[in-house]
mmCIF file of C-alpha atoms in Angstrom:
data_model
loop_
_atom_site.group_PDB
_atom_site.id
_atom_site.type_symbol
_atom_site.label_atom_id
_atom_site.label_comp_id
_atom_site.label_asym_id
_atom_site.label_seq_id
_atom_site.Cartn_x
_atom_site.Cartn_y
_atom_site.Cartn_z
ATOM 1 C CA MET A 227 94.693 154.096 203.244
ATOM 2 C CA SER A 228 93.019 152.875 199.985
ATOM 3 C CA LEU A 229 91.855 155.476 197.498
ATOM 4 C CA SER A 230 88.886 153.366 196.605
ATOM 5 C CA THR A 231 85.613 154.920 197.035
ATOM 6 C CA GLY A 232 83.818 151.494 197.172
ATOM 7 C CA GLY A 233 82.736 150.916 193.577
ATOM 8 C CA GLY A 234 83.014 154.162 191.483
ATOM 9 C CA ASP A 235 80.279 156.319 190.027
ATOM 10 C CA THR A 236 78.928 155.442 186.483
ATOM 11 C CA ALA A 237 77.950 159.120 186.042
ATOM 12 C CA SER A 238 81.359 160.535 186.861
ATOM 13 C CA ASP A 239 83.914 161.748 184.385
ATOM 14 C CA VAL A 240 87.152 159.641 184.046
ATOM 15 C CA TYR A 241 90.723 161.165 184.114
ATOM 16 C CA LEU A 242 94.321 160.336 183.419
ATOM 17 C CA VAL A 243 96.229 160.929 186.688
ATOM 18 C CA GLY A 244 99.588 159.686 185.634
ATOM 19 C CA ALA A 245 101.364 158.674 182.407
ATOM 20 C CA GLY A 246 104.845 157.358 181.556
ATOM 21 C CA GLN A 247 106.909 155.281 179.078
ATOM 22 C CA SER A 248 110.170 153.686 178.678
ATOM 23 C CA PRO A 249 112.531 154.935 175.895
ATOM 24 C CA TYR A 250 111.699 153.325 172.623
ATOM 25 C CA GLY A 251 114.548 151.811 170.582
ATOM 26 C CA ALA A 252 116.667 148.624 170.411
ATOM 27 C CA PHE A 253 117.547 147.344 173.810
ATOM 28 C CA PRO A 254 119.298 143.870 173.818
ATOM 29 C CA ASP A 255 119.826 144.035 177.481
ATOM 30 C CA GLU A 256 116.120 144.606 178.339
ATOM 31 C CA SER A 257 113.218 142.348 178.707
ATOM 32 C CA TYR A 258 109.538 142.816 178.332
ATOM 33 C CA ARG A 259 109.277 142.848 182.112
ATOM 34 C CA SER A 260 112.070 145.351 182.656
ATOM 35 C CA LEU A 261 110.705 147.709 179.924
ATOM 36 C CA PHE A 262 107.259 147.662 181.601
ATOM 37 C CA ARG A 263 108.803 148.261 184.918
ATOM 38 C CA THR A 264 110.432 151.418 183.601
ATOM 39 C CA ALA A 265 107.140 152.651 182.044
ATOM 40 C CA TYR A 266 105.130 151.768 185.148
ATOM 41 C CA GLU A 267 107.602 153.657 187.412
ATOM 42 C CA SER A 268 107.611 156.679 185.152
ATOM 43 C CA ALA A 269 103.792 156.743 185.375
ATOM 44 C CA GLU A 270 103.763 156.290 189.082
ATOM 45 C CA GLN A 271 106.178 159.131 189.411
ATOM 46 C CA SER A 272 104.134 161.445 187.333
ATOM 47 C CA ALA A 273 101.128 160.718 189.394
ATOM 48 C CA GLY A 274 103.151 161.655 192.560
ATOM 49 C CA GLY A 275 103.085 158.107 193.811
ATOM 50 C CA VAL A 276 100.454 155.264 193.657
ATOM 51 C CA ASP A 277 99.923 152.638 196.328
ATOM 52 C CA PRO A 278 99.669 149.258 194.569
ATOM 53 C CA GLY A 279 96.876 148.331 196.893
ATOM 54 C CA ASP A 280 94.854 151.237 195.400
ATOM 55 C CA VAL A 281 94.981 149.793 191.914
ATOM 56 C CA ASP A 282 91.685 147.915 191.237
ATOM 57 C CA GLU A 283 92.291 146.555 187.713
ATOM 58 C CA ALA A 284 94.860 146.419 184.953
ATOM 59 C CA PHE A 285 94.790 146.037 181.155
ATOM 60 C CA VAL A 286 97.989 145.257 179.206
ATOM 61 C CA GLY A 287 98.156 145.411 175.464
ATOM 62 C CA THR A 288 100.800 143.266 173.531
ATOM 63 C CA LEU A 289 100.993 141.252 170.325
ATOM 64 C CA GLY A 290 103.576 138.985 171.862
ATOM 65 C CA VAL A 291 106.047 139.365 168.996
ATOM 66 C CA GLY A 292 108.499 136.524 168.831
ATOM 67 C CA GLY A 293 106.490 134.117 170.811
ATOM 68 C CA ARG A 294 107.560 135.108 174.244
ATOM 69 C CA GLN A 295 105.086 134.522 177.090
ATOM 70 C CA LEU A 296 102.094 134.220 174.796
ATOM 71 C CA GLY A 297 99.830 133.107 177.749
ATOM 72 C CA LEU A 298 99.419 135.445 180.755
ATOM 73 C CA ALA A 299 101.692 138.185 179.440
ATOM 74 C CA GLY A 300 99.532 140.682 181.308
ATOM 75 C CA PRO A 301 99.877 139.216 184.737
ATOM 76 C CA ALA A 302 103.544 138.525 184.063
ATOM 77 C CA VAL A 303 104.306 142.185 183.874
ATOM 78 C CA THR A 304 101.798 143.451 186.529
ATOM 79 C CA GLU A 305 103.068 140.912 189.156
ATOM 80 C CA HIS A 306 106.670 141.981 188.221
ATOM 81 C CA VAL A 307 105.842 145.626 189.121
ATOM 82 C CA GLY A 308 104.133 144.594 192.421
ATOM 83 C CA LEU A 309 100.500 144.650 191.571
ATOM 84 C CA HIS A 310 99.865 141.451 193.524
ATOM 85 C CA GLY A 311 96.448 140.030 193.191
ATOM 86 C CA VAL A 312 95.157 142.837 190.945
ATOM 87 C CA PRO A 313 93.051 141.275 188.117
ATOM 88 C CA CYS A 314 95.032 141.870 184.819
ATOM 89 C CA THR A 315 93.616 141.286 181.270
ATOM 90 C CA ARG A 316 95.877 140.979 178.329
ATOM 91 C CA VAL A 317 94.505 142.918 175.319
ATOM 92 C CA GLU A 318 95.513 142.009 171.754
ATOM 93 C CA ASN A 319 94.257 144.090 168.937
ATOM 94 C CA ALA A 320 97.376 144.303 166.889
ATOM 95 C CA CYS A 321 98.953 147.747 166.773
ATOM 96 C CA ALA A 322 95.858 149.083 168.609
ATOM 97 C CA ALA A 323 96.362 146.792 171.521
ATOM 98 C CA SER A 324 97.146 149.331 174.234
ATOM 99 C CA GLY A 325 94.768 151.907 172.703
ATOM 100 C CA TYR A 326 92.020 149.381 173.353
ATOM 101 C CA ALA A 327 93.590 148.639 176.864
ATOM 102 C CA LEU A 328 93.042 152.264 177.650
ATOM 103 C CA ARG A 329 89.432 152.063 176.347
ATOM 104 C CA GLN A 330 88.923 149.013 178.613
ATOM 105 C CA ALA A 331 90.248 150.974 181.554
ATOM 106 C CA VAL A 332 87.785 153.791 180.858
ATOM 107 C CA MET A 333 84.961 151.298 180.682
ATOM 108 C CA ALA A 334 86.005 149.710 183.859
ATOM 109 C CA VAL A 335 85.912 152.985 185.734
ATOM 110 C CA LYS A 336 82.718 154.103 183.980
ATOM 111 C CA SER A 337 80.874 150.937 184.874
ATOM 112 C CA GLY A 338 81.498 151.523 188.510
ATOM 113 C CA MET A 339 83.590 148.406 188.889
ATOM 114 C CA ALA A 340 86.848 150.157 189.561
ATOM 115 C CA ASP A 341 88.135 153.561 190.791
ATOM 116 C CA LEU A 342 91.855 153.332 189.804
ATOM 117 C CA VAL A 343 92.978 151.289 186.771
ATOM 118 C CA LEU A 344 96.365 150.765 185.066
ATOM 119 C CA ALA A 345 96.279 150.625 181.231
ATOM 120 C CA GLY A 346 99.511 150.016 179.368
ATOM 121 C CA GLY A 347 101.413 147.983 176.733
ATOM 122 C CA VAL A 348 104.739 146.502 175.969
ATOM 123 C CA GLU A 349 106.608 144.837 172.981
ATOM 124 C CA VAL A 350 110.140 143.569 172.332
ATOM 125 C CA MET A 351 110.660 143.436 168.644
ATOM 126 C CA THR A 352 114.368 143.872 167.898
ATOM 127 C CA ASP A 353 115.610 140.494 169.094
ATOM 128 C CA MET A 354 114.706 138.551 165.973
ATOM 129 C CA SER A 355 115.833 138.190 162.447
ATOM 130 C CA THR A 356 114.298 140.391 159.765
ATOM 131 C CA GLU A 357 112.408 137.447 158.477
ATOM 132 C CA ALA A 358 110.942 136.546 161.764
ATOM 133 C CA THR A 359 109.921 140.158 162.461
ATOM 134 C CA LYS A 360 108.118 140.312 159.071
ATOM 135 C CA TYR A 361 106.271 137.057 160.090
ATOM 136 C CA TRP A 362 105.086 138.480 163.404
ATOM 137 C CA LEU A 363 104.170 141.794 161.924
ATOM 138 C CA GLY A 364 102.186 139.958 159.128
ATOM 139 C CA VAL A 365 99.978 137.990 161.567
ATOM 140 C CA SER A 366 98.032 141.309 162.146
ATOM 141 C CA GLY A 367 96.985 141.311 158.501
ATOM 142 C CA GLU A 368 94.689 138.906 156.858
ATOM 143 C CA THR A 369 96.498 135.586 157.367
ATOM 144 C CA GLU A 370 95.321 133.334 154.477
ATOM 145 C CA TRP A 371 95.045 135.842 151.611
ATOM 146 C CA GLU A 372 97.737 138.449 152.556
ATOM 147 C CA ARG A 373 100.378 137.031 154.852
ATOM 148 C CA MET A 374 100.525 133.554 153.453
ATOM 149 C CA ALA A 375 100.439 135.001 149.971
ATOM 150 C CA GLY A 376 103.587 136.812 150.667
ATOM 151 C CA THR A 377 102.041 140.312 151.380
ATOM 152 C CA THR A 378 104.053 142.404 153.936
ATOM 153 C CA PHE A 379 102.633 145.315 155.922
ATOM 154 C CA SER A 380 104.805 147.816 153.818
ATOM 155 C CA GLY A 381 103.321 146.244 150.656
ATOM 156 C CA VAL A 382 99.746 146.671 151.988
ATOM 157 C CA TYR A 383 100.388 150.350 152.968
ATOM 158 C CA ALA A 384 102.208 150.895 149.511
ATOM 159 C CA GLN A 385 98.977 149.782 147.863
ATOM 160 C CA MET A 386 97.136 152.339 149.921
ATOM 161 C CA ALA A 387 99.801 155.057 149.068
ATOM 162 C CA ASP A 388 99.709 154.237 145.325
ATOM 163 C CA SER A 389 95.945 154.552 145.195
ATOM 164 C CA TYR A 390 95.710 157.739 147.110
ATOM 165 C CA LEU A 391 98.476 159.504 145.185
ATOM 166 C CA ARG A 392 96.833 158.404 141.853
ATOM 167 C CA GLU A 393 93.147 159.028 142.911
ATOM 168 C CA HIS A 394 93.931 162.596 144.141
ATOM 169 C CA ASP A 395 96.889 163.490 141.871
ATOM 170 C CA VAL A 396 99.181 164.080 144.818
ATOM 171 C CA SER A 397 102.951 164.054 144.633
ATOM 172 C CA ARG A 398 104.961 161.563 146.637
ATOM 173 C CA GLU A 399 106.598 164.611 148.273
ATOM 174 C CA ALA A 400 103.544 164.850 150.524
ATOM 175 C CA LEU A 401 104.566 161.584 152.178
ATOM 176 C CA SER A 402 108.046 163.008 152.558
ATOM 177 C CA HIS A 403 106.778 166.164 154.256
ATOM 178 C CA VAL A 404 105.172 163.889 156.891
ATOM 179 C CA ALA A 405 108.497 162.061 157.595
ATOM 180 C CA VAL A 406 110.382 165.336 157.872
ATOM 181 C CA LYS A 407 107.927 166.931 160.298
ATOM 182 C CA ASN A 408 107.835 163.783 162.554
ATOM 183 C CA HIS A 409 111.568 163.400 162.616
ATOM 184 C CA ALA A 410 111.851 167.074 163.455
ATOM 185 C CA ASN A 411 109.465 166.504 166.396
ATOM 186 C CA GLY A 412 111.116 163.258 167.488
ATOM 187 C CA ALA A 413 114.595 164.794 167.443
ATOM 188 C CA LYS A 414 113.147 166.786 170.527
ATOM 189 C CA ASN A 415 111.972 163.743 172.322
ATOM 190 C CA PRO A 416 114.451 161.962 174.592
ATOM 191 C CA ASP A 417 112.351 158.760 174.489
ATOM 192 C CA ALA A 418 112.151 158.558 170.770
ATOM 193 C CA HIS A 419 113.747 155.690 168.679
ATOM 194 C CA LEU A 420 115.102 157.782 165.809
ATOM 195 C CA ARG A 421 116.262 161.121 167.092
ATOM 196 C CA PHE A 422 117.566 162.613 163.967
ATOM 197 C CA THR A 423 116.183 165.217 161.466
ATOM 198 C CA CYS A 424 115.907 164.583 157.673
ATOM 199 C CA THR A 425 115.033 166.681 154.651
ATOM 200 C CA VAL A 426 112.508 166.149 151.858
ATOM 201 C CA GLU A 427 115.424 165.279 149.550
ATOM 202 C CA ASP A 428 116.529 162.651 152.064
ATOM 203 C CA ALA A 429 113.187 161.102 152.159
ATOM 204 C CA GLU A 430 112.632 161.136 148.395
ATOM 205 C CA SER A 431 115.916 159.549 147.659
ATOM 206 C CA GLY A 432 115.862 156.881 150.328
ATOM 207 C CA PRO A 433 115.902 153.189 149.373
ATOM 208 C CA VAL A 434 112.508 152.070 148.173
ATOM 209 C CA VAL A 435 110.882 149.521 150.587
ATOM 210 C CA ALA A 436 107.684 149.111 148.582
ATOM 211 C CA ASP A 437 107.073 151.563 145.808
ATOM 212 C CA PRO A 438 105.998 154.290 146.343
ATOM 213 C CA LEU A 439 107.245 154.084 150.056
ATOM 214 C CA THR A 440 110.874 154.693 150.714
ATOM 215 C CA LEU A 441 112.621 153.910 154.021
ATOM 216 C CA TYR A 442 111.874 157.321 155.364
ATOM 217 C CA HIS A 443 108.185 156.748 154.845
ATOM 218 C CA CYS A 444 108.177 153.669 157.296
ATOM 219 C CA CYS A 445 108.362 153.410 160.920
ATOM 220 C CA PRO A 446 111.005 151.410 162.719
ATOM 221 C CA THR A 447 110.486 148.267 164.724
ATOM 222 C CA SER A 448 111.029 149.212 168.357
ATOM 223 C CA ASP A 449 111.240 147.855 171.790
ATOM 224 C CA GLY A 450 109.290 149.763 174.474
ATOM 225 C CA ALA A 451 106.427 150.067 176.998
ATOM 226 C CA ALA A 452 104.013 152.740 178.157
ATOM 227 C CA ALA A 453 101.614 152.928 181.064
ATOM 228 C CA VAL A 454 98.810 155.251 182.354
ATOM 229 C CA PHE A 455 96.645 155.474 185.391
ATOM 230 C CA VAL A 456 92.852 156.027 184.817
ATOM 231 C CA ALA A 457 90.791 157.202 187.868
ATOM 232 C CA SER A 458 87.239 158.031 188.587
ATOM 233 C CA GLU A 459 86.335 161.762 189.220
ATOM 234 C CA ALA A 460 86.245 161.178 193.055
ATOM 235 C CA VAL A 461 89.586 159.507 193.114
ATOM 236 C CA ALA A 462 91.242 161.861 190.665
ATOM 237 C CA GLN A 463 90.763 164.736 193.158
ATOM 238 C CA SER A 464 93.582 163.136 195.276
ATOM 239 C CA PHE A 465 96.013 163.752 192.433
ATOM 240 C CA ASP A 466 97.825 166.990 191.783
ATOM 241 C CA GLU A 467 97.553 166.631 187.983
ATOM 242 C CA LYS A 468 94.745 165.148 186.000
ATOM 243 C CA VAL A 469 93.427 165.253 182.461
ATOM 244 C CA LYS A 470 90.004 164.480 181.545
ATOM 245 C CA ILE A 471 89.286 161.733 179.120
ATOM 246 C CA SER A 472 86.148 163.343 177.508
ATOM 247 C CA GLY A 473 85.571 161.075 174.527
ATOM 248 C CA VAL A 474 86.194 157.547 173.348
ATOM 249 C CA GLY A 475 85.346 155.946 170.234
ATOM 250 C CA ALA A 476 86.236 152.463 168.677
ATOM 251 C CA ALA A 477 85.434 150.501 165.634
ATOM 252 C CA SER A 478 86.383 147.327 163.784
ATOM 253 C CA ASP A 479 86.426 146.495 160.031
ATOM 254 C CA ARG A 480 87.454 143.848 157.632
ATOM 255 C CA VAL A 481 91.010 142.597 158.479
ATOM 256 C CA GLY A 482 92.199 142.318 154.877
ATOM 257 C CA LEU A 483 92.695 145.399 152.747
ATOM 258 C CA PHE A 484 91.444 143.688 149.722
ATOM 259 C CA GLN A 485 88.151 143.011 151.485
ATOM 260 C CA ARG A 486 87.199 146.718 151.776
ATOM 261 C CA ASP A 487 85.589 148.983 149.257
ATOM 262 C CA SER A 488 88.267 151.652 149.455
ATOM 263 C CA TYR A 489 92.052 151.842 149.667
ATOM 264 C CA THR A 490 92.169 155.469 150.375
ATOM 265 C CA SER A 491 90.219 155.553 153.645
ATOM 266 C CA VAL A 492 90.118 153.579 156.872
ATOM 267 C CA PRO A 493 86.389 153.269 157.743
ATOM 268 C CA ALA A 494 87.180 152.134 161.312
ATOM 269 C CA SER A 495 89.243 155.389 161.977
ATOM 270 C CA LYS A 496 86.296 157.504 160.750
ATOM 271 C CA GLN A 497 83.669 155.761 162.840
ATOM 272 C CA ALA A 498 85.825 155.865 165.957
ATOM 273 C CA GLY A 499 86.605 159.435 165.540
ATOM 274 C CA GLU A 500 83.076 160.379 165.100
ATOM 275 C CA ALA A 501 81.974 158.467 168.134
ATOM 276 C CA ALA A 502 84.805 160.103 170.294
ATOM 277 C CA TYR A 503 83.746 163.579 168.938
ATOM 278 C CA GLU A 504 80.313 162.996 169.868
ATOM 279 C CA MET A 505 80.936 161.828 173.462
ATOM 280 C CA ALA A 506 83.180 164.784 173.995
ATOM 281 C CA GLY A 507 80.835 167.192 172.510
ATOM 282 C CA ILE A 508 83.394 168.625 170.160
ATOM 283 C CA GLY A 509 84.548 168.512 166.588
ATOM 284 C CA PRO A 510 87.948 168.495 164.895
ATOM 285 C CA ALA A 511 88.135 172.227 164.906
ATOM 286 C CA ASN A 512 88.125 172.277 168.796
ATOM 287 C CA LEU A 513 91.385 170.316 168.905
ATOM 288 C CA ASP A 514 94.809 171.775 169.708
ATOM 289 C CA PHE A 515 96.876 168.731 168.635
ATOM 290 C CA ALA A 516 96.568 165.090 167.759
ATOM 291 C CA GLU A 517 98.855 161.962 167.872
ATOM 292 C CA VAL A 518 97.812 159.832 164.926
ATOM 293 C CA HIS A 519 98.802 156.304 163.794
ATOM 294 C CA ASP A 520 101.533 156.874 161.272
ATOM 295 C CA CYS A 521 103.059 153.427 160.903
ATOM 296 C CA PHE A 522 103.661 154.589 157.352
ATOM 297 C CA ALA A 523 103.558 158.156 156.111
ATOM 298 C CA ILE A 524 100.332 157.486 154.117
ATOM 299 C CA ALA A 525 98.555 156.399 157.273
ATOM 300 C CA GLU A 526 98.921 159.871 158.540
ATOM 301 C CA LEU A 527 97.568 161.348 155.441
ATOM 302 C CA LEU A 528 94.552 159.197 155.569
ATOM 303 C CA ALA A 529 93.970 159.969 159.327
ATOM 304 C CA TYR A 530 93.807 163.659 158.452
ATOM 305 C CA GLU A 531 90.864 162.981 156.275
ATOM 306 C CA ASP A 532 89.247 160.177 158.272
ATOM 307 C CA LEU A 533 89.333 162.274 161.565
ATOM 308 C CA GLY A 534 87.997 165.291 159.796
ATOM 309 C CA PHE A 535 91.040 167.557 159.797
ATOM 310 C CA CYS A 536 90.502 168.280 156.098
ATOM 311 C CA GLU A 537 88.170 167.285 153.173
ATOM 312 C CA ARG A 538 88.833 164.203 151.137
ATOM 313 C CA GLY A 539 91.751 164.592 148.757
ATOM 314 C CA GLU A 540 93.193 167.600 150.800
ATOM 315 C CA ALA A 541 95.544 165.707 153.117
ATOM 316 C CA GLY A 542 98.593 166.208 150.726
ATOM 317 C CA ALA A 543 98.078 169.960 150.642
ATOM 318 C CA LEU A 544 97.538 170.119 154.481
ATOM 319 C CA ALA A 545 100.808 168.232 154.983
ATOM 320 C CA THR A 546 102.865 170.379 152.735
ATOM 321 C CA SER A 547 101.328 173.669 154.156
ATOM 322 C CA GLY A 548 103.084 173.378 157.469
ATOM 323 C CA ALA A 549 99.621 173.419 159.221
ATOM 324 C CA THR A 550 100.400 170.168 161.079
ATOM 325 C CA ALA A 551 103.915 171.088 162.204
ATOM 326 C CA ILE A 552 104.649 171.696 165.814
ATOM 327 C CA ASP A 553 104.234 175.478 165.237
ATOM 328 C CA GLY A 554 101.260 175.204 162.934
ATOM 329 C CA GLU A 555 97.560 175.600 163.411
ATOM 330 C CA MET A 556 97.007 171.886 164.119
ATOM 331 C CA PRO A 557 100.080 170.055 165.362
ATOM 332 C CA VAL A 558 100.176 166.441 164.501
ATOM 333 C CA ASN A 559 102.433 163.871 166.174
ATOM 334 C CA THR A 560 104.445 166.224 168.467
ATOM 335 C CA SER A 561 106.054 163.122 170.034
ATOM 336 C CA GLY A 562 107.582 162.236 166.579
ATOM 337 C CA GLY A 563 104.775 159.793 165.925
ATOM 338 C CA LEU A 564 105.426 156.047 165.119
ATOM 339 C CA LYS A 565 107.713 157.262 162.361
ATOM 340 C CA SER A 566 110.371 158.773 164.646
ATOM 341 C CA LYS A 567 109.325 158.068 168.221
ATOM 342 C CA GLY A 568 109.044 154.366 167.259
ATOM 343 C CA HIS A 569 106.470 151.563 167.164
ATOM 344 C CA PRO A 570 106.674 148.818 169.884
ATOM 345 C CA ILE A 571 103.282 147.454 168.783
ATOM 346 C CA GLY A 572 101.596 146.757 172.051
ATOM 347 C CA ALA A 573 102.882 149.968 173.561
ATOM 348 C CA THR A 574 101.964 152.451 170.931
ATOM 349 C CA GLY A 575 98.310 153.404 171.927
ATOM 350 C CA ALA A 576 99.295 154.026 175.518
ATOM 351 C CA GLY A 577 102.450 155.917 174.369
ATOM 352 C CA GLN A 578 100.164 158.262 172.323
ATOM 353 C CA ALA A 579 98.256 158.872 175.635
ATOM 354 C CA VAL A 580 101.441 159.708 177.387
ATOM 355 C CA GLU A 581 102.223 162.344 174.983
ATOM 356 C CA ALA A 582 98.602 163.793 175.352
ATOM 357 C CA PHE A 583 99.105 163.822 179.167
ATOM 358 C CA LYS A 584 102.577 165.638 178.966
ATOM 359 C CA GLN A 585 101.211 168.241 176.447
ATOM 360 C CA LEU A 586 98.030 169.018 178.544
ATOM 361 C CA THR A 587 100.062 169.260 181.872
ATOM 362 C CA GLY A 588 102.915 171.369 180.227
ATOM 363 C CA LYS A 589 105.543 168.555 180.673
ATOM 364 C CA ALA A 590 106.442 168.068 177.018
ATOM 365 C CA GLY A 591 109.843 169.737 177.268
ATOM 366 C CA ALA A 592 111.285 171.088 174.018
ATOM 367 C CA ARG A 593 108.197 170.128 172.103
ATOM 368 C CA GLN A 594 105.684 171.654 174.482
ATOM 369 C CA LEU A 595 102.874 173.426 172.737
ATOM 370 C CA ASP A 596 101.596 176.930 173.771
ATOM 371 C CA ASP A 597 98.625 176.332 176.166
ATOM 372 C CA PRO A 598 96.910 173.413 174.541
ATOM 373 C CA GLN A 599 93.441 172.591 175.885
ATOM 374 C CA ARG A 600 92.338 169.589 173.961
ATOM 375 C CA GLY A 601 94.078 166.792 172.119
ATOM 376 C CA LEU A 602 93.324 163.424 170.393
ATOM 377 C CA THR A 603 94.959 160.045 170.084
ATOM 378 C CA HIS A 604 94.261 157.701 167.133
ATOM 379 C CA ASN A 605 95.554 154.133 167.262
ATOM 380 C CA VAL A 606 94.992 151.707 164.441
ATOM 381 C CA GLY A 607 95.316 147.835 164.261
ATOM 382 C CA GLY A 608 96.843 146.252 161.264
ATOM 383 C CA SER A 609 95.802 148.067 158.126
ATOM 384 C CA GLY A 610 92.561 149.212 159.571
ATOM 385 C CA GLY A 611 90.941 146.130 161.105
ATOM 386 C CA ALA A 612 90.438 148.065 164.373
ATOM 387 C CA ALA A 613 90.758 151.621 165.363
ATOM 388 C CA VAL A 614 90.321 153.481 168.651
ATOM 389 C CA VAL A 615 90.312 157.280 169.350
ATOM 390 C CA HIS A 616 90.447 159.114 172.615
ATOM 391 C CA VAL A 617 89.829 162.780 173.270
ATOM 392 C CA PHE A 618 91.623 164.471 176.251
ATOM 393 C CA GLU A 619 91.102 167.816 177.753
ATOM 394 C CA ARG A 620 92.308 170.020 180.648
ATOM 395 C CA GLU A 621 90.027 170.484 183.469
ATOM 396 C CA ASP A 622 89.979 174.270 182.915
ATOM 397 C CA ALA A 623 89.487 173.960 179.021
ATOM 398 C CA ASP A 624 87.181 176.575 177.567
ATOM 399 C CA PRO A 625 83.705 175.272 177.055
ATOM 400 C CA VAL A 626 82.599 174.631 173.595
ATOM 401 C CA ALA A 627 79.644 176.897 172.733
ATOM 402 C CA ASP A 628 76.384 175.096 171.896
ATOM 403 C CA ASP A 629 76.139 177.018 168.605
ATOM 404 C CA GLU A 630 79.770 176.272 167.695
ATOM 405 C CA ASN A 631 80.182 174.063 164.642
ATOM 406 C CA THR A 632 81.422 170.779 165.922
ATOM 407 C CA GLU A 633 80.587 168.708 162.862
ATOM 408 C CA VAL A 634 83.278 166.365 161.422
ATOM 409 C CA VAL A 635 84.572 167.792 158.087
ATOM 410 C CA ARG A 636 83.179 165.665 155.181
#
């Protein structure tokens, strides 16, 4: 029997009812189809089973690294998992592709056009030469004046890091503390690409990739896939576990770093965060954890400030204080983040939602937080040309008092 209620309810809340991913890493024997099947079946299992006939719509994020199946990559994977006839849209927004796919799923349910939607992403990145990988990563930057001029993404983020460290008189060790924390978390994640720990000394003495960034300050290129099921309030009642998507925000900005007014902030992140907080009726102080886009360690520091976790210029102190560790006041990247868990471009945003679902349903294993009620995911495309933020909360989350300060920290 179909779960469809015949068109959804535009006033209803929207829920995650299942979430899963493939392991992230280098898998020469896997394809983008097989990786997506692993993620889909994991999400289906976490939902307690999903009848393909009940899925109304699908959105799949992918950059299409390496040139494989550039056209119809979405239908190629959804048909492979048995979603025959289900309309599927491929979403490309660089590294924010599946974060935007999730946003599209929420919009489809909110609009009343769908009751149960699949959102996910997939990327295969490790079957190319280093030169080819740099090319495909570079196309998410400004093509004419960055990529074709020879600038790499590590070079772009190195400019951001150098500017931030100088502007706020912060030691490079702050970047290394981010790496150490995320590796410690990723070591507890069976799906992570880099499951090893490191020290500040390791990170500081690593080979320089683009000064001031060392190898330990940079995420790996990974193969992987992630998938989540998004349901209307009426349909969600049929599932044993559900997590409310209470806030969504997104923004775009100039694609090239050189086109922006500041190298030490990502305006799209700030705007997306503020929109998500407003929709959810909360502020950063009401969060219990966050998964932020840390393709490079400096990106996590900037996210702290853009998302209101601290004042401008205080991200370095926040990172070194231990507050963002898994046992800190505001855990960030419990999954290991892009730095340790990995960064299969098209899968990253959906993979962050998988971690949020696991934390809020008590299924995060060795990295499980103590009774989290609300969490946030933050997914960035390129060096900030696009950003999307989602706020998730348990159904039984304590309400936020009307007089509680929910303003974003300035």
